[in-house]
XYZ file of C-alpha atoms in Angstrom:
686
model
C 0.000 0.000 0.000
C 1.057 3.642 -0.473
C 1.642 4.246 3.226
C 4.098 1.370 3.392
C 5.985 2.612 0.347
C 6.114 6.074 1.823
C 7.579 4.662 5.055
C 10.140 2.753 3.036
C 11.067 5.850 1.068
C 11.843 7.892 4.144
C 13.748 5.021 5.731
C 15.838 4.166 2.701
C 16.876 7.798 2.376
C 18.790 7.512 5.620
C 21.589 5.647 3.867
C 21.570 7.726 0.689
C 24.644 9.603 -0.515
C 22.695 11.980 -2.722
C 22.114 14.744 -0.224
C 18.571 13.491 0.289
C 19.297 12.055 3.686
C 17.327 11.393 6.832
C 19.673 11.034 9.765
C 19.941 11.066 13.540
C 20.124 13.409 16.470
C 19.929 12.594 20.173
C 17.408 14.793 21.951
C 14.699 12.252 22.850
C 12.771 12.328 26.122
C 13.937 9.088 27.785
C 12.119 9.475 31.104
C 9.792 6.577 30.208
C 11.596 3.339 31.092
C 8.717 0.865 31.362
C 8.024 0.329 27.691
C 6.587 -3.072 26.787
C 5.100 -4.889 23.840
C 1.878 -2.866 23.931
C 3.842 0.262 22.872
C 4.378 -1.268 19.430
C 1.995 -1.021 16.505
C 0.388 2.075 18.024
C -0.658 5.296 16.341
C 1.509 8.287 17.200
C -0.335 11.445 18.131
C 1.852 13.962 16.328
C 2.606 17.286 17.972
C 2.395 19.637 15.027
C 5.091 22.315 14.859
C 6.929 20.643 17.739
C 10.540 21.836 17.845
C 13.309 19.413 16.999
C 16.787 19.678 15.508
C 18.318 19.249 12.083
C 21.979 18.438 12.608
C 24.512 18.991 9.829
C 27.786 17.109 10.264
C 31.182 17.271 8.611
C 34.785 18.248 9.119
C 35.213 21.601 10.861
C 36.639 23.257 7.749
C 33.612 22.136 5.723
C 31.163 23.782 8.136
C 32.880 26.737 9.804
C 31.512 30.070 8.615
C 28.898 28.541 6.332
C 25.321 29.798 6.441
C 22.345 27.515 5.841
C 18.687 28.168 5.053
C 16.087 25.579 6.135
C 12.864 25.538 4.094
C 10.073 23.175 5.139
C 8.292 21.644 2.162
C 6.189 19.026 3.985
C 4.639 18.244 7.365
C 4.132 14.907 9.082
C 0.438 13.930 9.291
C 0.353 10.304 10.448
C 2.803 7.885 12.069
C 2.684 4.443 13.686
C 5.164 2.709 15.932
C 6.957 -0.419 14.878
C 6.593 -3.734 16.770
C 8.400 -3.494 20.112
C 10.068 -6.022 22.412
C 11.576 -5.416 25.836
C 14.924 -6.506 24.426
C 14.841 -3.320 22.348
C 15.478 -1.331 25.534
C 14.159 2.201 25.273
C 14.469 2.434 21.492
C 10.836 2.575 20.476
C 10.721 3.531 16.803
C 8.232 4.446 14.123
C 7.409 2.111 11.272
C 6.556 4.954 8.892
C 5.162 8.435 8.489
C 2.871 10.240 6.041
C 3.966 13.557 4.535
C 1.656 16.342 3.352
C 2.901 19.247 1.209
C 3.106 22.656 2.836
C 0.728 24.959 0.979
C 3.414 27.574 0.342
C 5.631 24.981 -1.365
C 3.088 23.194 -3.576
C 3.396 25.321 -6.712
C 7.164 25.401 -7.006
C 7.459 21.725 -6.067
C 5.021 20.808 -8.836
C 6.899 22.960 -11.330
C 10.305 21.474 -10.591
C 9.154 17.843 -10.306
C 7.499 18.122 -13.702
C 10.797 19.379 -15.170
C 13.000 16.598 -13.846
C 10.794 13.496 -13.469
C 8.518 12.284 -16.276
C 6.981 9.716 -13.913
C 5.581 12.388 -11.645
C 2.959 13.587 -14.137
C 1.725 9.995 -14.499
C 1.329 9.377 -10.773
C -2.402 9.310 -9.931
C -1.948 9.558 -6.175
C 0.485 12.408 -5.663
C 0.548 14.396 -8.890
C -0.351 18.036 -8.369
C -1.943 17.514 -4.944
C 0.962 16.264 -2.824
C 4.384 16.704 -4.432
C 6.165 16.499 -1.041
C 4.536 13.093 -0.475
C 5.862 11.976 -3.856
C 9.343 13.153 -2.898
C 9.190 11.269 0.406
C 8.081 8.046 -1.282
C 10.742 8.224 -3.958
C 13.636 9.479 -1.890
C 15.379 6.132 -2.282
C 15.458 6.380 -6.078
C 19.005 7.788 -5.798
C 20.258 5.306 -3.250
C 23.693 4.447 -1.941
C 24.612 2.871 -5.273
C 24.171 6.191 -7.087
C 27.178 6.953 -9.253
C 28.785 9.382 -9.080
C 28.319 10.355 -5.461
C 25.329 12.658 -4.835
C 23.805 12.013 -8.274
C 20.372 10.748 -9.359
C 16.857 11.923 -10.198
C 16.183 13.350 -6.741
C 19.527 15.124 -6.842
C 18.493 16.714 -10.143
C 15.235 17.730 -8.486
C 16.795 19.444 -5.507
C 19.383 21.163 -7.747
C 16.643 22.644 -9.912
C 14.595 23.474 -6.849
C 17.404 25.525 -5.316
C 17.559 27.566 -8.535
C 13.811 28.166 -8.711
C 12.896 31.831 -8.150
C 9.822 31.065 -6.035
C 11.804 28.691 -3.833
C 14.583 31.237 -3.394
C 12.031 33.808 -2.224
C 10.338 31.389 0.162
C 10.555 31.944 3.889
C 12.697 29.721 6.059
C 15.017 29.608 9.022
C 18.607 30.774 8.469
C 21.586 30.076 10.695
C 25.341 30.582 10.404
C 27.932 28.181 11.765
C 30.414 29.702 14.183
C 33.924 29.802 12.752
C 35.164 28.334 16.055
C 32.818 25.362 15.992
C 34.135 22.439 18.007
C 34.843 18.926 16.852
C 34.833 15.483 18.413
C 37.728 13.061 18.843
C 37.222 11.855 15.279
C 37.517 15.376 13.893
C 33.788 15.661 13.098
C 31.822 18.823 13.833
C 28.065 19.015 14.297
C 25.787 21.998 13.824
C 22.257 21.679 15.225
C 19.438 24.055 14.313
C 16.007 24.019 15.940
C 13.092 23.708 13.493
C 9.524 22.402 13.513
C 9.234 18.724 12.591
C 8.766 17.898 8.922
C 10.518 17.448 5.568
C 13.100 20.143 4.695
C 15.334 21.351 1.914
C 18.566 22.768 3.345
C 20.471 25.223 1.157
C 23.965 26.595 1.737
C 23.576 30.356 1.283
C 27.112 31.324 2.260
C 28.282 34.481 0.502
C 30.985 32.840 -1.579
C 31.414 35.917 -3.707
C 33.180 37.669 -0.847
C 36.910 38.479 -1.040
C 37.500 36.060 1.839
C 37.062 33.232 -0.656
C 40.311 34.252 -2.352
C 42.805 32.144 -0.430
C 46.591 32.284 -0.331
C 47.861 28.747 0.079
C 47.594 25.304 -1.482
C 44.030 24.665 -0.264
C 41.056 26.891 -1.023
C 37.924 27.384 1.041
C 35.274 24.712 0.875
C 32.686 25.410 -1.772
C 29.060 25.923 -0.829
C 27.356 22.605 -0.197
C 24.968 21.286 -2.783
C 21.345 21.438 -1.546
C 20.208 18.676 0.809
C 16.828 17.133 1.724
C 16.366 15.879 5.266
C 13.432 14.690 7.359
C 13.431 15.611 11.031
C 12.743 13.207 13.849
C 9.060 12.518 14.477
C 7.739 14.177 17.633
C 4.598 12.770 19.207
C 2.869 10.747 21.922
C 2.181 6.998 22.026
C -0.397 5.508 24.418
C 0.100 1.979 25.743
C -0.637 -0.234 28.753
C 1.884 -0.231 31.573
C 3.104 -3.456 33.188
C 0.660 -2.988 36.076
C -2.238 -2.769 33.601
C -2.791 0.984 33.915
C -3.042 3.172 30.789
C 0.011 5.360 30.207
C 1.871 7.138 27.401
C 5.285 8.345 26.285
C 6.096 11.586 24.472
C 9.381 11.672 22.640
C 11.278 12.048 19.374
C 11.187 8.956 17.213
C 13.503 7.587 14.551
C 12.312 5.250 11.857
C 12.774 1.548 12.473
C 14.733 1.364 9.243
C 17.092 4.195 10.055
C 17.734 7.418 11.989
C 16.296 10.834 11.152
C 17.350 14.444 11.590
C 20.996 14.421 10.507
C 22.617 15.095 7.141
C 26.269 15.257 6.110
C 27.367 18.475 4.438
C 28.182 17.862 0.780
C 30.956 20.147 -0.345
C 34.584 19.948 -1.357
C 37.434 22.382 -1.752
C 39.971 23.044 -4.491
C 43.674 22.393 -4.142
C 46.662 23.448 -6.230
C 50.420 23.518 -5.862
C 53.394 24.360 -8.032
C 56.973 23.125 -7.937
C 60.214 23.346 -9.867
C 61.182 19.850 -10.979
C 64.618 20.509 -12.456
C 67.075 22.830 -14.186
C 68.734 22.069 -17.534
C 72.213 23.570 -17.898
C 72.448 24.362 -21.609
C 76.249 23.878 -21.585
C 75.922 20.193 -20.696
C 73.907 17.168 -21.777
C 72.411 16.846 -18.302
C 68.676 17.473 -18.023
C 66.391 18.136 -15.067
C 69.233 18.460 -12.589
C 67.949 18.304 -9.032
C 71.012 19.711 -7.262
C 69.917 23.243 -8.100
C 66.418 22.758 -6.646
C 65.319 22.844 -3.010
C 63.822 19.674 -1.547
C 60.311 21.141 -1.550
C 60.625 22.300 -5.167
C 59.768 25.892 -4.265
C 63.080 27.488 -5.253
C 66.018 26.891 -7.569
C 69.206 28.536 -8.754
C 70.061 28.855 -12.427
C 72.194 30.731 -14.901
C 70.759 32.930 -17.595
C 70.111 30.591 -20.529
C 69.232 27.599 -18.332
C 65.865 25.920 -18.812
C 63.662 25.501 -15.726
C 61.010 22.754 -15.598
C 57.744 23.462 -13.778
C 54.885 21.257 -12.620
C 51.505 22.522 -11.474
C 49.737 19.748 -9.616
C 47.422 18.516 -6.902
C 44.460 19.981 -8.816
C 41.633 17.551 -8.128
C 38.768 17.178 -10.581
C 35.745 18.503 -8.668
C 32.283 17.008 -8.629
C 29.841 19.147 -10.611
C 26.840 17.251 -9.251
C 24.304 19.876 -8.193
C 25.735 22.564 -10.486
C 23.738 23.933 -13.423
C 26.768 24.561 -15.586
C 24.656 25.998 -18.387
C 22.531 28.483 -16.459
C 25.513 29.588 -14.404
C 28.783 29.966 -16.263
C 31.036 27.290 -14.749
C 34.603 28.300 -13.938
C 37.611 26.033 -13.574
C 40.835 27.506 -14.890
C 44.521 27.664 -14.049
C 46.433 30.900 -14.656
C 50.224 30.882 -14.473
C 52.253 34.090 -14.501
C 55.901 34.113 -15.522
C 58.174 36.937 -14.449
C 59.678 38.814 -17.403
C 63.036 37.274 -16.515
C 61.759 33.916 -17.794
C 60.785 33.086 -21.374
C 58.024 30.532 -21.902
C 59.109 27.741 -24.264
C 55.658 27.001 -25.777
C 55.607 23.442 -24.445
C 52.728 23.261 -21.939
C 51.080 19.864 -21.493
C 48.055 18.941 -19.394
C 47.593 15.482 -17.890
C 45.024 13.657 -15.797
C 46.713 11.093 -13.560
C 44.023 8.474 -14.088
C 45.761 5.608 -12.273
C 47.182 7.759 -9.493
C 50.806 6.692 -9.964
C 52.063 10.223 -10.675
C 54.042 9.158 -13.763
C 52.100 11.275 -16.327
C 52.224 9.219 -19.509
C 51.162 10.193 -23.032
C 47.900 8.252 -22.753
C 46.930 10.579 -19.879
C 47.346 13.756 -21.949
C 44.341 16.006 -22.473
C 43.659 17.518 -25.875
C 44.469 21.200 -26.237
C 42.918 23.864 -28.416
C 44.397 27.262 -28.940
C 41.993 30.106 -28.280
C 42.496 31.044 -31.939
C 41.435 27.638 -33.293
C 38.231 27.710 -35.303
C 37.443 24.030 -34.829
C 37.331 22.959 -31.203
C 35.289 19.827 -31.723
C 37.759 17.494 -30.083
C 39.422 19.613 -27.455
C 39.392 19.192 -23.683
C 40.758 22.579 -22.689
C 41.681 25.927 -24.184
C 45.262 27.142 -23.851
C 45.755 30.902 -24.068
C 49.272 32.322 -23.829
C 49.635 36.081 -23.520
C 53.158 37.288 -24.136
C 54.223 40.830 -23.281
C 54.340 43.662 -25.770
C 56.516 46.726 -25.640
C 53.695 48.717 -24.034
C 53.012 46.289 -21.194
C 54.041 47.656 -17.834
C 55.078 44.420 -16.134
C 56.293 42.490 -19.210
C 55.080 39.221 -17.679
C 53.783 36.199 -19.604
C 50.505 34.511 -18.642
C 49.580 30.919 -19.438
C 45.846 30.249 -19.066
C 44.531 26.667 -19.033
C 40.713 26.756 -19.141
C 39.332 23.373 -18.097
C 35.646 24.342 -17.775
C 34.634 22.292 -20.813
C 36.424 19.182 -19.602
C 35.091 19.383 -16.056
C 31.622 20.693 -16.869
C 30.930 18.678 -20.034
C 29.970 21.555 -22.299
C 29.201 21.521 -25.967
C 31.617 23.704 -27.905
C 29.314 26.724 -27.796
C 28.530 26.190 -24.081
C 24.788 26.081 -24.740
C 24.266 22.442 -23.779
C 25.808 19.525 -21.935
C 27.240 16.577 -23.841
C 26.219 13.285 -22.251
C 29.132 11.388 -20.781
C 31.665 14.157 -21.415
C 31.761 15.846 -17.997
C 34.692 14.728 -15.869
C 32.862 16.313 -12.941
C 30.093 13.719 -13.335
C 32.348 10.734 -13.989
C 32.857 8.621 -10.845
C 36.114 7.283 -12.285
C 37.530 10.789 -12.714
C 36.177 12.815 -9.787
C 39.055 13.351 -7.360
C 41.734 12.447 -9.908
C 44.521 14.984 -10.162
C 45.253 17.322 -13.044
C 48.854 18.306 -13.769
C 50.306 20.995 -16.041
C 53.960 20.855 -17.079
C 56.032 23.361 -19.031
C 59.507 24.868 -19.207
C 60.860 28.412 -19.242
C 64.303 29.787 -19.978
C 65.952 32.312 -17.685
C 66.674 35.340 -19.860
C 68.747 38.508 -19.590
C 65.862 40.396 -17.966
C 66.318 38.181 -14.936
C 66.663 39.798 -11.524
C 70.100 39.047 -10.090
C 70.445 38.238 -6.411
C 70.653 40.029 -3.961
C 68.266 42.375 -5.782
C 65.574 39.684 -5.587
C 64.348 36.556 -7.305
C 62.464 35.685 -10.479
C 59.092 34.660 -9.143
C 56.490 32.557 -10.840
C 52.911 32.529 -9.600
C 49.850 30.403 -10.304
C 46.217 30.463 -9.235
C 43.108 28.336 -9.646
C 39.755 30.025 -10.292
C 36.793 27.784 -9.507
C 33.015 27.919 -9.202
C 32.108 27.692 -5.548
C 28.323 27.840 -5.366
C 25.831 25.571 -7.168
C 23.237 28.345 -7.174
C 25.207 31.244 -8.625
C 28.130 32.255 -10.804
C 30.285 33.217 -7.833
C 33.775 31.820 -7.767
C 36.842 31.790 -5.579
C 40.561 31.581 -6.146
C 43.349 29.684 -4.465
C 46.916 30.893 -4.930
C 49.831 28.778 -3.641
C 53.170 30.387 -2.739
C 55.252 31.577 -5.684
C 58.194 29.580 -6.922
C 61.468 31.496 -6.933
C 64.431 31.247 -9.290
C 67.691 32.840 -8.180
C 70.682 33.728 -10.293
C 73.991 35.086 -9.001
C 76.970 37.210 -9.916
C 80.576 37.790 -9.105
C 82.945 40.710 -9.464
C 86.673 40.991 -10.006
C 89.030 43.843 -9.279
C 92.051 44.460 -11.489
C 95.104 45.709 -9.580
C 98.873 45.925 -9.919
C 101.379 44.589 -7.412
C 100.939 47.675 -5.240
C 97.127 47.398 -5.170
C 96.428 50.205 -7.630
C 93.332 49.583 -9.756
C 93.880 49.026 -13.463
C 91.586 49.606 -16.427
C 91.637 48.122 -19.910
C 92.028 44.413 -19.168
C 89.842 41.975 -21.108
C 88.595 38.455 -20.294
C 86.724 35.537 -21.744
C 84.456 33.271 -19.710
C 83.544 29.687 -20.544
C 81.550 26.891 -18.953
C 82.081 23.227 -19.730
C 84.243 24.280 -22.658
C 81.628 26.597 -24.190
C 82.278 30.324 -24.469
C 79.678 32.425 -22.670
C 78.230 35.424 -24.516
C 77.438 38.566 -22.552
C 75.522 41.761 -23.104
C 76.545 45.004 -21.446
C 79.287 47.623 -21.406
C 82.761 47.876 -19.922
C 82.662 47.014 -16.233
C 79.185 45.422 -16.118
C 77.812 42.497 -18.127
C 75.047 39.927 -17.925
C 74.898 36.531 -19.598
C 73.063 36.981 -22.905
C 70.301 34.841 -24.353
C 69.977 34.128 -28.055
C 67.854 37.190 -28.837
C 69.971 39.678 -26.861
C 71.769 42.425 -28.790
C 74.586 43.267 -28.863
C 76.561 40.348 -27.459
C 80.247 39.675 -26.935
C 82.336 36.763 -25.717
C 85.098 39.123 -24.538
C 84.393 41.453 -21.626
C 86.330 44.491 -20.462
C 87.177 45.895 -17.042
C 85.710 49.326 -16.325
C 87.608 52.546 -15.736
C 87.451 51.881 -11.991
C 89.217 48.552 -12.422
C 86.066 46.557 -11.641
C 84.265 43.935 -13.714
C 80.849 42.602 -12.647
C 79.428 39.519 -14.352
C 75.846 38.487 -13.537
C 73.367 35.760 -14.460
C 75.763 33.050 -13.339
C 75.359 29.697 -11.628
C 77.977 26.951 -11.633
C 81.708 26.700 -12.357
C 83.320 28.950 -14.968
C 86.798 29.311 -16.465
C 87.902 32.945 -16.563
C 90.840 33.806 -18.814
C 92.508 37.172 -19.194
C 93.079 37.866 -22.887
C 94.457 41.392 -22.797
C 96.593 43.021 -20.128
C 96.222 46.693 -19.211
C 98.536 49.043 -21.083
C 102.075 48.829 -19.778
C 101.707 45.389 -18.238
C 103.169 42.106 -19.394
C 101.097 39.904 -21.716
C 103.330 36.946 -20.828
C 101.732 36.457 -17.421
C 97.967 36.572 -18.012
C 96.027 34.646 -15.328
C 93.485 31.909 -16.043
C 91.384 30.508 -13.171
C 88.150 28.697 -12.278
C 85.439 30.336 -10.214
C 82.288 28.715 -8.837
C 79.228 30.916 -8.310
C 76.454 29.334 -6.236
C 73.269 31.079 -5.119
C 71.596 28.821 -2.587
C 67.956 29.438 -1.608
C 67.536 29.441 2.156
C 64.786 27.283 3.665
C 62.413 30.013 4.770
C 59.754 29.784 7.462
C 57.542 32.863 7.075
C 55.081 33.502 4.250
C 54.495 37.188 3.456
C 52.544 38.264 0.367
C 52.804 34.706 -0.859
C 56.617 34.710 -0.734
C 58.828 32.905 1.744
C 61.246 34.709 4.048
C 63.272 33.893 7.133
C 61.582 34.943 10.363
C 64.892 36.476 11.432
C 64.537 38.901 8.509
C 61.148 40.139 9.712
C 60.134 43.085 11.796
C 56.648 43.681 13.145
C 54.777 46.658 11.712
C 51.170 47.274 12.786
C 51.084 43.779 14.204
C 52.174 42.132 10.949
C 55.565 40.678 9.915
C 57.289 42.737 7.234
C 60.518 41.650 5.487
C 63.363 44.069 6.164
C 65.692 42.654 3.505
C 65.760 39.953 0.862
C 68.025 37.451 2.556
C 66.159 34.373 1.351
C 69.222 33.132 -0.523
C 73.008 33.301 -0.265
C 75.563 33.692 -3.046
C 78.957 32.069 -2.545
C 81.924 32.807 -4.842
C 84.801 30.358 -4.704
C 88.022 30.389 -6.717
C 88.269 26.645 -7.102
C 91.411 26.499 -9.245
C 94.000 29.237 -8.915
C 96.084 30.444 -11.858
C 99.620 29.156 -12.316
C 101.119 32.575 -11.557
C 99.263 32.910 -8.227
C 97.939 36.274 -9.361
C 94.351 35.543 -8.283
C 92.772 35.255 -4.809
C 92.129 31.682 -3.745
C 89.271 30.034 -1.800
C 85.908 31.511 -0.774
C 85.882 35.174 -1.718
C 84.077 37.909 0.148
C 83.540 40.810 -2.217
C 85.429 41.045 -5.490
C 88.019 38.527 -6.711
C 91.340 40.355 -6.877
C 93.289 39.718 -10.103
C 96.842 41.133 -10.313
C 98.907 42.191 -13.343
C 102.683 42.501 -13.388
C 105.087 44.363 -15.623
C 107.913 41.790 -15.517
C 108.835 38.384 -14.255
C 110.491 39.926 -11.223
C 107.055 40.930 -9.883
C 105.701 37.376 -9.858
C 105.137 35.809 -6.417
C 108.149 33.709 -5.302
C 106.032 30.655 -4.575
C 104.686 27.742 -6.479
C 104.983 27.549 -10.227
C 105.626 31.260 -10.512
C 108.603 30.984 -8.156
C 109.921 27.938 -9.989
C 109.593 29.825 -13.256
C 111.444 32.815 -11.826
C 114.334 30.698 -10.523
C 114.393 28.729 -13.746
C 114.699 31.919 -15.760
C 117.415 33.193 -13.386
C 119.274 29.911 -13.786
C 119.032 30.150 -17.518
C 120.437 33.676 -17.440
C 123.333 32.539 -15.211
C 124.017 29.609 -17.472
C 124.017 31.886 -20.474
C 126.403 34.263 -18.725
C 128.719 31.403 -17.735
C 128.730 30.148 -21.291
C 129.619 33.590 -22.545
C 132.495 33.902 -20.033
C 133.772 30.459 -20.945
C 133.708 31.291 -24.646
C 135.515 34.558 -24.144
C 138.082 32.796 -21.899
C 138.849 30.225 -24.593
C 139.280 32.946 -27.178
C 141.685 34.872 -24.930
C 143.811 31.748 -24.311
C 144.144 31.018 -28.009
C 145.196 34.578 -28.698
C 147.962 34.483 -26.076
C 149.336 31.233 -27.476
C 149.691 32.758 -30.894
C 151.928 35.410 -29.384
């Protein structure tokens, strides 16, 4: 009979995952302790408008700060207790309950049910007269086996209902969860709101369009929950015969025999995103993706101008779009990466979905790209838009936009319809899988040289955060930082006087390094830099600064200053290393050391940029010992001499000096001997 089916519908909903749940709370009057078999199979005298609680449960972060609206769509009109035995203790329950539509809800319930359920118009019992009763009876149509989670006909109904103008204007009870809500030992929070007993639609009406939804970090705020349907506990009185034969009664809150009532789990998720540097390719070697230049957390690296840096954007989970009308409300799910002007994008972005969760990112996991300029987008998964700087752009940064709304939301190409089976956000095998974006960039001669700062690279995820509107939030993880270093040399004579006019070449792994700049100051040049030179010159002040360096270089003097010997030109190896420091304080989405902070207006403010350290080491001294050796503080001192007599009397230079002196003495002795022989012969002739 219909009553029995209705009971079953309410009961089965208690185990549903579709947001149409009837759960438990614990506020029953348990003063009656002499229940017996006569309390079963009895009519319940319902106490209309009796207060009871709807309890929403979930992790603290899912609930804190969220605001919910409770709209009653049906009232309980009849209930009967289930068979009872003393072994059941004090857990007298109801076998089933009848639901009658609230008059204020009838019109919009009829409208929405007709839109989403063809069977409703054919139902001769409930159609038009009692839509809430129909909902109660069919609440188990989207049962625990629904796939994906929260999907099904009733889910479609409540989604459409939440978007209905008349429903949105309907009266209800609103309540906001305290941001400091507690949690139990299992990390679960509960939010209880007093309402009159009945059947409710609960809508998350949190203002997700507020700036507070723009989060700095790897985890965004939880989206608004999709709408939920929940039946409260049944409040009423049951009359029965006490053990001594006297008539008595019990008034309490009842659960259904087939399951608890009054509790529903919040149904929301939150976006995540992170970005790391996975390696640096030194263009002077065959080695790729070197890890020695990258910090353990992948947040910072050191590189030379011309090196290629590999990036990976990850931990972007495919969200569920169940409950979202992605046609009525423009769905947003896009990744925007911003490259500092000191890095040149190499046009090699790839987007993967790690379908098997192994993190290996193989070609069969690649998504199909379409340029924003492509006319035919019939087979694409996402649109890639790269905006490179023009001469008039103030910041000269490059942006890489990966728009995944079509892939996640399942749009047709013109976004006017949904394509069946194409929405990753509705695919149970894809929801929760992680999206990754990989690309490389080359450090160019616009790079900031440490200690002036770092070449930062930011990313953000824009996402729809409310099923009932076009509001969206952003989550922005900390920037990655690429450091490049420099070293300086000072040209002096034996007395320490600075010298101008000397020239040098610099090479790395046998390859000459090209520079751009003028006498005294140069930076490593990239291919498109003009002009470039492989020979650099000391400035008038005797100083030469070379920047954009990382690694070990061979520096060779090719021209001595005027008046100084070209026979004793030094050649040496110098290692320039700029090491990012493991920082512990995040300010404006950049990491700093807490020791470099000072408090201003109650907030930490960086007082310098000491989040890296450049070390210059002369690893291999020249044969003449004319260059400083070891770790150098300040400029590397390089000495010129006018003659061999000014060379240091140590090492190879000293050996050379004594060798030359010996050769001169030998030559002189030979000359004396020759002259002596000649003199002897002359005397003999006389």
